[in-house]
Structures are given as structure tokens and as C-alpha cells.
Amino acid sequence: MRQPYDGVVITAPVTLPCVRYTNETAHWWIARALKEALQVIDVAPQQLDGLSISSFTLAPDTPVGLTQHLGLTPRWLDTVPMGGASGVAALRRAARAVQCGDVDVVACVAGDTNRIDSFRNLLSAFSRFSMDATFPYGFGGPNASFALIQDAYMQAYGATRADFGKIAVAGRANGLRSPNPVMTRPLALEDYLNARMISDPICLFDCVMPCAGAEAFVVMREDMARAKGLPFARIRSTIERTNAFPDDPMQLRGGWEMDVEELWNMASLGPQDMDLLNTYDDYPVISMIQMEDLGFCAKGGGPAFVGAHDLTIEGTFPHNTSGGQLSQGQAGAAGGYLGLVEAIRQVMQTAGNNQVPNARLACVSGFGVINYDRGLCSAAAVIEGDV
Amino acid sequence: MTDPLAPPPKKDPQKRTNTPVLPPAARSRAALGLAIMAGQGRFALQVCDDCQAIQYPPRDACHKCLSTDLPWRDVDPTAQLIAETTIRVSPEPYFRERMPWRMGAARLTNGPTLNCHIHGEVTRGDTVKMALKLDKAGQGVLIALPTEGSDTMQDDPILRAMSCDPKHRRILISDARSPLALALTEALLAAGAAHIFLGEPEDWRAWPERAEFECRDNVSLLPLDVTDTSSITRLASEIGGKTDILINTAQFTRPGTIMQNDTTFARDAMEVNTLGLMRLAQAFGPTMAARAQDGTNAAAALVHILSAQALAPDAGFGAYAASQAAARSLCNSLRAEFRPSGLRVLTLYTGPVEGDPWFQPLPPPKVTPKALARTLVSALIDGLEEATCGDIATDVFTRWQENALLLEREKTGGGA
């Protein structure tokens, strides 16, 4: 039985609204999110104890160079290159370091820039296998990779486009309630079904918008948070897995399935106890796979489960309560923080217009890094509000 | 069934010719093996020497046992297409010009999942035959082909772009007097070539075989001497803009050892066999490269027929072998120079040709002109960079790949 995360809390959730294109660098975005988080916890940059960074666009710098750039002198520095799984992965690493006393406070920040044409360049150098064996085949980017996954999923389990459309439509409804969504127009199922195809069966409203932005949160000792009078959330359980099920011909399941029992056992909770679920939603199909693999329904039961529930904030199964990346945009690695940062706000009861009434327990999952034909990183956490 | 490719309309001189753009060309060192196999028409992947696991994408260590011994081996190309998509949006200019673009995932029997291009005659669920082809960037890519394709399967646009198919193309054969010229002309016309131009050196000198060309439709004899720069320039200014494939058949052969052969013969061998290719490339290459994506009859390939002696000399052919080796080196340089355009350089290795008077005393096996023409046409259709014709050339090429130094020892009598 794994040791609980006693004495460690999460606080200071920060979301910078995404923008489609920017000339500002990843350094600029990370600095802004970090500044906001440090103001909340009332720590000067020079006094920051620990730092965890996730970014695709810092090159030629690493987080080491970033410390000099930003005038930080941390005694603990981490870099988490797990894409959409970065949020949970950064959280669980920081939490253990704080718990063991290697560090007292860790600011976890993810941020990326997006210049015109930089997405194409980013993809071209994304990974060796994608350079060698994915992009020469039509260069559809992640759209094409997820199209193949969705195509195989639809064949295997009889899902229809409308099943995925329901996730996108509910997400948009949630997103429109948030302060600064990238997607500002309401979406009806009919709009989704009539949308132009991008990479069949993926349509326009299945695809995230590559953006620039940053997200942050802070992990610290519980006694410090109490002393500072900060609201916080606790970690009940976490899992991560890299390169799960390598012999599956197509990715119809992620690493969550390998570790889901441990996730709920460690939390002493079950899926039925959750007040909300925030999945990594760069495409609705992967949200549906997360619902299955995390045990909210059986494998292949995703379409029926989604069909039976209302996924909006006041619905029977609140899902991606800020609208997810499909509404807020995908700011590189910050997309891997978005669901977690929103869940922290939810269980702290500070989600404003997007608040799920009386939310106390949230499940968050991440998914990242299509290295060749599938996402290699998966992670999930259960967090709880201190109320 | 693939829609048959219509003959291209006459080129509109007022329209801008498309600048060649290439599909993504960057590859890791390991992945270059795909291009080597594709260039030879082989379907080969890395196979672990320790545990036999088939590897894909190409890599540096086995994904099953961490062995770093991963030789390239021919593998069963049978696969099942398990997912497909039609890409309609891409940030890459090459694909943007060719949307929509179908690609998919094929599961190799006993092997990994392969992202691949999809031939128009296959669809998800089909059993397919995987092939490695060179794309316009000169890189090896996978395509899922039908196990039994229709007669027009080569007309599929994705496959056509990876091929140098003679169909609807205009072809220049540099030397009509070569013993290969007539067989090549017949084979290329049978493969659907639109027109055959043949260079005629020393057209004042009568030759009885000329009648065989004069009587044919879509065949023209034009003055051309590969040792004469001005004659090449004149012909290039006349037909350079409509030469889609250039096949260099000009050859000068004189047997003789290095110590006893006249250097005049050696110079002539260099003039024809080596510098002739260089002059042709200088006169025709730039225009062909500029027309490498000019529609149905875009310029596709420069073909050079090499003696297998380019790889290792036979005793008694010193200067001739040197001219062949030098020409082979030129072909490698040209490949690099044409890379930005997608124009292909095909080197076809042959043994002694039946009917070539300078190889008359040599024993069989020899290559008949018909067999060479057949090999050349199928190498063009398959889009190869290197092909061999006849037992001698195939044997030499195989041994050269396995161990070039050992081959040299054996050929020069240094071995047991």
C-alpha cells in the first residue's frame, strides 16, 4: 500500500487566458504565471524554494537557464516533459519532495508560446519517430494521429460521431461560462455533425486550437499553507504510466487501465464518489477512453455512458468544467495543466461561474506525447478540498 | 479499380510551372535504411539478431531485448489495414497541394503497426501488401498496396508520384546506335511512353538499323553526340523542356590492361562514359529539375546504364572500368544535386550485353537487350534508384554490398 500524501497541499491555481498567436516567448508566459502564483502565496522570486517546469518551446534554454533569466535560486528544480500528463506528473513529484523535506514550496508552471508557423516547426521536430514515421505520411499532425485512433475505436465499439459530439458540445457549454475562453460561440450538436472534416473522422470541433498560454499551481507543506491562511486542496491518490500496452495494434486504451485499481485503492474512494472529472481533451475520443480506463464505465461502454449523462456543470456527470482545451485552447504543455488547475479551483470552491455546487472530490487525468502512433504518457489524480 | 490516367493536355506556356516542393525530408540515421531498401525495391525492416523481433520505426536498440544488433532483413509484406484517415488539412506545402491525402495504420503479420500511405484500391480492413518506395524527398516511405491490383493500379496519384512510370512521358535515349536502343524504344512505347527521342551521333555515317526507327510513330532521331557540348546544347534547346526521362545509352568500350592499353582509348572512354553523362546532366538537368512537378508528364528521372565493372574491375578492362566507376560517382553526386527537385537518378548495372561487338569473345551469361529493356522499364515503374540486370551484375552487386573489399580481392585474383 502506497504512503498517503499527508502534510502536503496544493494551492494558488493560476490560469492565464490563452491567445491564438503571440510574439512573446515561453519565458514571458511562464514568468507571468509564476508571478501571479508567487503573489498569492506571498513569496519573493528570490526566496522560491522549488520549481517544476513543463514547456515545449523554451529552446535553446532549459529550466536551468530559466532560473537565471527569472532571477530564481531554487534548491530543487524539476523538468517534466510529459506533455498532456505534465500537470499530474509535476504534482506527484513535487508532493513527494515536499513531504520528504527536500523542499518546502514548489511552484509548478507550464507555459508555451505559439508564433505563426511555429506549430508546424514544433511538430517537425517533435520526436524522432514522428519525424521518421508519422509526418512524412500527409503531415496531418495530431489530427491525423487521433483520427486513426478514433477510426479504430469507432470500428471496435460501434461509436458514432454524435457520441463524441456530445462531449464537445457539453465542453463548449461549460467553457462559455468561464472568463476568457478562446472559443466564444455556442456549439450545438448539429453544428458539430455538420462541421467540415479535418482528418476523417475528426472534424473541426474535435480539434484543439494550438495557442500560447500558461498555467501554474503551488505545492507546499500543509502547516505553511495554514500559517499563510491559504485555501488548499489535498492529494488523495495519483498514478502515472509511460508506454503502456506497447503491443496493442492500435491505442484503444491508455496506461490508466494498468493502474486504475491502485488509483482508487490509494484514495479509498471509487469513481462514484467523484463530484467531477477533468480529462485531457485535445480530442473527444481520448476523453471517452479516459472515462472507460478510469473505471467510470466499462471498456467500450463510453458511448452509452456519455449518452446517459449530462456532462455540463449542473449535469449528472460534470466533465471538463472549464470547457477543457476544446474551449480554452491548447497552450502546449500548459494544456497538460489545465484540467488539474481547474479541478484545484473546483475543490477549493473558487471556480466562480464554473463552480460545480459543493464539489469536494475531483478526478483529473492527463495524456501526452504522441511519439509515433499513440500517446505514451498517462497520469491521473484524485484531489479533495479542505472543506 | 484506379481511374486510368488521361494523357496530359498540351502545356499552356502562359501558366507558371509549379516549383517542386518536397514532402518532409528530415530523417534519423537509422531511418535512412528505409531509403536504401526502397531504392532497391526491397521490403526490408530491421530485425533483431538476438530475438528476431521486427522493429519499426527504425531504431538503435531492440524494443524487446535491448540488443543493438538490428540488421535490415526482407520481411513478409503481408499486413492488415486496421485504421485509415483522409487528411484534409496540413501545414506542409507538399501535402497542401495534394489534398485530400489518405493514410492509415497497417498491422504487419507478426510485426508492428506501420503508419503508411494508402493506395486508392485498398480500404480499412483489407489485407494489403506493404511496399517501401522512395518519395519525392528521396526518402523511403511505406505504402499499403492491394494484394492483387487492377491493370491501372500504377495510375494511382500517390503511387505515380513515387514512380517514374514511362506512361505518357517523353523519353530521350542518348545514343540510337547502342545495341540497347531498339529494345528500349520498343519496351518504353509498350509501357505507354508518349514519344521517344533518340540521339544520333555522326548522322552522316550510314547504319542499316536506322530503318527500324524511321518506320515508327512517336519516334524521332535527332543529332546528338555526347562528346560534343554544342550538339548537346542544341538538342537541349530544342527538346529540353519536353524531356521527361533521359536514358543515357552512350558507351565506349575497348578492352585492355592499364599497362598495355593506349591512353587515347582511355581518354575516349572517359569522354563518352563519364563526361558524356556530365554534359547531358549540365544541358538537360536544370530544365528537368525545374519540371519535376509539372503535372502528369513531369520530368521524372535520369537513367544511366553502368557496367557492373563500376563496382569492381574485371581483369583486362582497366581504363573502361575506371570510366564506369567515375560515372557511378557522378551519378551519386547528381542524386544529391537533384534532391531538392525530387528528380530521380536511376543507375542500372548490367553485365556484358549480347550483340555488343566489344564483348564478343566473352563467355555467357550475357544480357539480351530485351531483358535489359524489361528491367529498365520495371525499375522506372517501381521508382528505383539502383537495379541490376542479368546474373553477372546481380551477383557482383550482391557481393559488393556484402563486402566490397572481398569482391575486389576475388575479381583481381587475390583470393583463393
PDB file of N, CA and C in Angstrom, chain B residues 161-202:
ATOM      1  N   ALA B 161       3.392   9.362 -57.988  1.00  0.00           N
ATOM      2  CA  ALA B 161       4.390  10.336 -57.521  1.00  0.00           C
ATOM      3  C   ALA B 161       5.649   9.652 -57.001  1.00  0.00           C
ATOM      4  N   MET B 162       5.550   8.363 -56.659  1.00  0.00           N
ATOM      5  CA  MET B 162       6.728   7.637 -56.165  1.00  0.00           C
ATOM      6  C   MET B 162       7.380   6.841 -57.286  1.00  0.00           C
ATOM      7  N   SER B 163       6.787   6.896 -58.450  1.00  0.00           N
ATOM      8  CA  SER B 163       7.265   6.105 -59.572  1.00  0.00           C
ATOM      9  C   SER B 163       7.820   7.041 -60.642  1.00  0.00           C
ATOM     10  N   CYS B 164       8.556   6.477 -61.582  1.00  0.00           N
ATOM     11  CA  CYS B 164       9.000   7.243 -62.754  1.00  0.00           C
ATOM     12  C   CYS B 164       8.398   6.592 -63.983  1.00  0.00           C
ATOM     13  N   ASP B 165       7.141   6.201 -63.855  1.00  0.00           N
ATOM     14  CA  ASP B 165       6.444   5.440 -64.895  1.00  0.00           C
ATOM     15  C   ASP B 165       6.556   6.128 -66.262  1.00  0.00           C
ATOM     16  N   PRO B 166       6.978   5.365 -67.292  1.00  0.00           N
ATOM     17  CA  PRO B 166       7.095   5.967 -68.628  1.00  0.00           C
ATOM     18  C   PRO B 166       5.752   6.381 -69.241  1.00  0.00           C
ATOM     19  N   LYS B 167       4.648   5.873 -68.706  1.00  0.00           N
ATOM     20  CA  LYS B 167       3.345   6.158 -69.308  1.00  0.00           C
ATOM     21  C   LYS B 167       3.121   7.670 -69.477  1.00  0.00           C
ATOM     22  N   HIS B 168       2.771   8.067 -70.666  1.00  0.00           N
ATOM     23  CA  HIS B 168       2.505   9.467 -71.042  1.00  0.00           C
ATOM     24  C   HIS B 168       3.749  10.349 -70.979  1.00  0.00           C
ATOM     25  N   ARG B 169       4.926   9.755 -70.829  1.00  0.00           N
ATOM     26  CA  ARG B 169       6.126  10.591 -70.713  1.00  0.00           C
ATOM     27  C   ARG B 169       6.931  10.553 -72.013  1.00  0.00           C
ATOM     28  N   ARG B 170       7.744  11.614 -72.204  1.00  0.00           N
ATOM     29  CA  ARG B 170       8.590  11.745 -73.393  1.00  0.00           C
ATOM     30  C   ARG B 170      10.026  11.455 -72.983  1.00  0.00           C
ATOM     31  N   ILE B 171      10.652  10.579 -73.731  1.00  0.00           N
ATOM     32  CA  ILE B 171      11.908   9.997 -73.260  1.00  0.00           C
ATOM     33  C   ILE B 171      13.010  10.193 -74.288  1.00  0.00           C
ATOM     34  N   LEU B 172      14.134  10.644 -73.821  1.00  0.00           N
ATOM     35  CA  LEU B 172      15.309  10.790 -74.689  1.00  0.00           C
ATOM     36  C   LEU B 172      16.282   9.655 -74.407  1.00  0.00           C
ATOM     37  N   ILE B 173      16.604   8.898 -75.459  1.00  0.00           N
ATOM     38  CA  ILE B 173      17.660   7.883 -75.386  1.00  0.00           C
ATOM     39  C   ILE B 173      18.868   8.490 -76.084  1.00  0.00           C
ATOM     40  N   SER B 174      19.991   8.576 -75.360  1.00  0.00           N
ATOM     41  CA  SER B 174      21.060   9.450 -75.847  1.00  0.00           C
ATOM     42  C   SER B 174      21.785   8.904 -77.073  1.00  0.00           C
ATOM     43  N   ASP B 175      21.823   7.594 -77.255  1.00  0.00           N
ATOM     44  CA  ASP B 175      22.578   7.047 -78.386  1.00  0.00           C
ATOM     45  C   ASP B 175      21.772   5.968 -79.097  1.00  0.00           C
ATOM     46  N   ALA B 176      21.253   6.307 -80.284  1.00  0.00           N
ATOM     47  CA  ALA B 176      20.435   5.360 -81.048  1.00  0.00           C
ATOM     48  C   ALA B 176      21.261   4.199 -81.570  1.00  0.00           C
ATOM     49  N   ARG B 177      22.567   4.398 -81.694  1.00  0.00           N
ATOM     50  CA  ARG B 177      23.409   3.340 -82.248  1.00  0.00           C
ATOM     51  C   ARG B 177      23.755   2.265 -81.206  1.00  0.00           C
ATOM     52  N   SER B 178      23.405   2.486 -79.949  1.00  0.00           N
ATOM     53  CA  SER B 178      23.673   1.480 -78.913  1.00  0.00           C
ATOM     54  C   SER B 178      22.909   0.203 -79.232  1.00  0.00           C
ATOM     55  N   PRO B 179      23.505  -0.959 -78.973  1.00  0.00           N
ATOM     56  CA  PRO B 179      22.760  -2.210 -79.191  1.00  0.00           C
ATOM     57  C   PRO B 179      21.497  -2.303 -78.336  1.00  0.00           C
ATOM     58  N   LEU B 180      21.358  -1.403 -77.340  1.00  0.00           N
ATOM     59  CA  LEU B 180      20.180  -1.429 -76.459  1.00  0.00           C
ATOM     60  C   LEU B 180      19.034  -0.566 -76.980  1.00  0.00           C
ATOM     61  N   ALA B 181      19.336   0.359 -77.926  1.00  0.00           N
ATOM     62  CA  ALA B 181      18.383   1.430 -78.228  1.00  0.00           C
ATOM     63  C   ALA B 181      17.053   0.917 -78.763  1.00  0.00           C
ATOM     64  N   LEU B 182      17.106  -0.054 -79.673  1.00  0.00           N
ATOM     65  CA  LEU B 182      15.856  -0.506 -80.291  1.00  0.00           C
ATOM     66  C   LEU B 182      14.970  -1.223 -79.258  1.00  0.00           C
ATOM     67  N   ALA B 183      15.593  -2.100 -78.477  1.00  0.00           N
ATOM     68  CA  ALA B 183      14.808  -2.828 -77.464  1.00  0.00           C
ATOM     69  C   ALA B 183      14.208  -1.852 -76.452  1.00  0.00           C
ATOM     70  N   LEU B 184      14.977  -0.843 -76.059  1.00  0.00           N
ATOM     71  CA  LEU B 184      14.455   0.155 -75.119  1.00  0.00           C
ATOM     72  C   LEU B 184      13.283   0.908 -75.733  1.00  0.00           C
ATOM     73  N   THR B 185      13.435   1.324 -76.986  1.00  0.00           N
ATOM     74  CA  THR B 185      12.364   2.060 -77.656  1.00  0.00           C
ATOM     75  C   THR B 185      11.075   1.249 -77.664  1.00  0.00           C
ATOM     76  N   GLU B 186      11.212  -0.012 -78.027  1.00  0.00           N
ATOM     77  CA  GLU B 186      10.011  -0.863 -78.099  1.00  0.00           C
ATOM     78  C   GLU B 186       9.386  -1.050 -76.717  1.00  0.00           C
ATOM     79  N   ALA B 187      10.216  -1.301 -75.711  1.00  0.00           N
ATOM     80  CA  ALA B 187       9.676  -1.549 -74.370  1.00  0.00           C
ATOM     81  C   ALA B 187       9.025  -0.292 -73.792  1.00  0.00           C
ATOM     82  N   LEU B 188       9.632   0.864 -74.029  1.00  0.00           N
ATOM     83  CA  LEU B 188       9.087   2.107 -73.475  1.00  0.00           C
ATOM     84  C   LEU B 188       7.768   2.477 -74.157  1.00  0.00           C
ATOM     85  N   LEU B 189       7.701   2.269 -75.475  1.00  0.00           N
ATOM     86  CA  LEU B 189       6.438   2.550 -76.172  1.00  0.00           C
ATOM     87  C   LEU B 189       5.357   1.594 -75.683  1.00  0.00           C
ATOM     88  N   ALA B 190       5.737   0.326 -75.475  1.00  0.00           N
ATOM     89  CA  ALA B 190       4.757  -0.648 -74.985  1.00  0.00           C
ATOM     90  C   ALA B 190       4.278  -0.266 -73.590  1.00  0.00           C
ATOM     91  N   ALA B 191       5.139   0.419 -72.806  1.00  0.00           N
ATOM     92  CA  ALA B 191       4.754   0.837 -71.455  1.00  0.00           C
ATOM     93  C   ALA B 191       3.969   2.149 -71.460  1.00  0.00           C
ATOM     94  N   GLY B 192       3.697   2.665 -72.647  1.00  0.00           N
ATOM     95  CA  GLY B 192       2.828   3.842 -72.720  1.00  0.00           C
ATOM     96  C   GLY B 192       3.550   5.166 -72.882  1.00  0.00           C
ATOM     97  N   ALA B 193       4.858   5.119 -73.187  1.00  0.00           N
ATOM     98  CA  ALA B 193       5.587   6.373 -73.390  1.00  0.00           C
ATOM     99  C   ALA B 193       4.939   7.159 -74.521  1.00  0.00           C
ATOM    100  N   ALA B 194       4.894   8.480 -74.382  1.00  0.00           N
ATOM    101  CA  ALA B 194       4.241   9.315 -75.385  1.00  0.00           C
ATOM    102  C   ALA B 194       5.130   9.492 -76.617  1.00  0.00           C
ATOM    103  N   HIS B 195       6.422   9.612 -76.392  1.00  0.00           N
ATOM    104  CA  HIS B 195       7.323   9.862 -77.519  1.00  0.00           C
ATOM    105  C   HIS B 195       8.730   9.430 -77.127  1.00  0.00           C
ATOM    106  N   ILE B 196       9.460   8.890 -78.115  1.00  0.00           N
ATOM    107  CA  ILE B 196      10.859   8.544 -77.877  1.00  0.00           C
ATOM    108  C   ILE B 196      11.725   9.385 -78.801  1.00  0.00           C
ATOM    109  N   PHE B 197      12.586  10.195 -78.202  1.00  0.00           N
ATOM    110  CA  PHE B 197      13.626  10.893 -78.964  1.00  0.00           C
ATOM    111  C   PHE B 197      14.894  10.049 -78.874  1.00  0.00           C
ATOM    112  N   LEU B 198      15.574   9.892 -80.010  1.00  0.00           N
ATOM    113  CA  LEU B 198      16.847   9.168 -79.972  1.00  0.00           C
ATOM    114  C   LEU B 198      17.956  10.042 -80.519  1.00  0.00           C
ATOM    115  N   GLY B 199      19.032  10.156 -79.778  1.00  0.00           N
ATOM    116  CA  GLY B 199      20.193  10.907 -80.249  1.00  0.00           C
ATOM    117  C   GLY B 199      20.948  10.076 -81.271  1.00  0.00           C
ATOM    118  N   GLU B 200      21.350  10.749 -82.338  1.00  0.00           N
ATOM    119  CA  GLU B 200      22.056  10.031 -83.401  1.00  0.00           C
ATOM    120  C   GLU B 200      23.434  10.665 -83.577  1.00  0.00           C
ATOM    121  N   PRO B 201      24.477  10.033 -83.046  1.00  0.00           N
ATOM    122  CA  PRO B 201      25.814  10.592 -83.231  1.00  0.00           C
ATOM    123  C   PRO B 201      26.297  10.340 -84.659  1.00  0.00           C
ATOM    124  N   GLU B 202      27.054  11.256 -85.173  1.00  0.00           N
ATOM    125  CA  GLU B 202      27.654  11.107 -86.503  1.00  0.00           C
ATOM    126  C   GLU B 202      26.597  10.720 -87.530  1.00  0.00           C
TER     127      GLU B 202
END
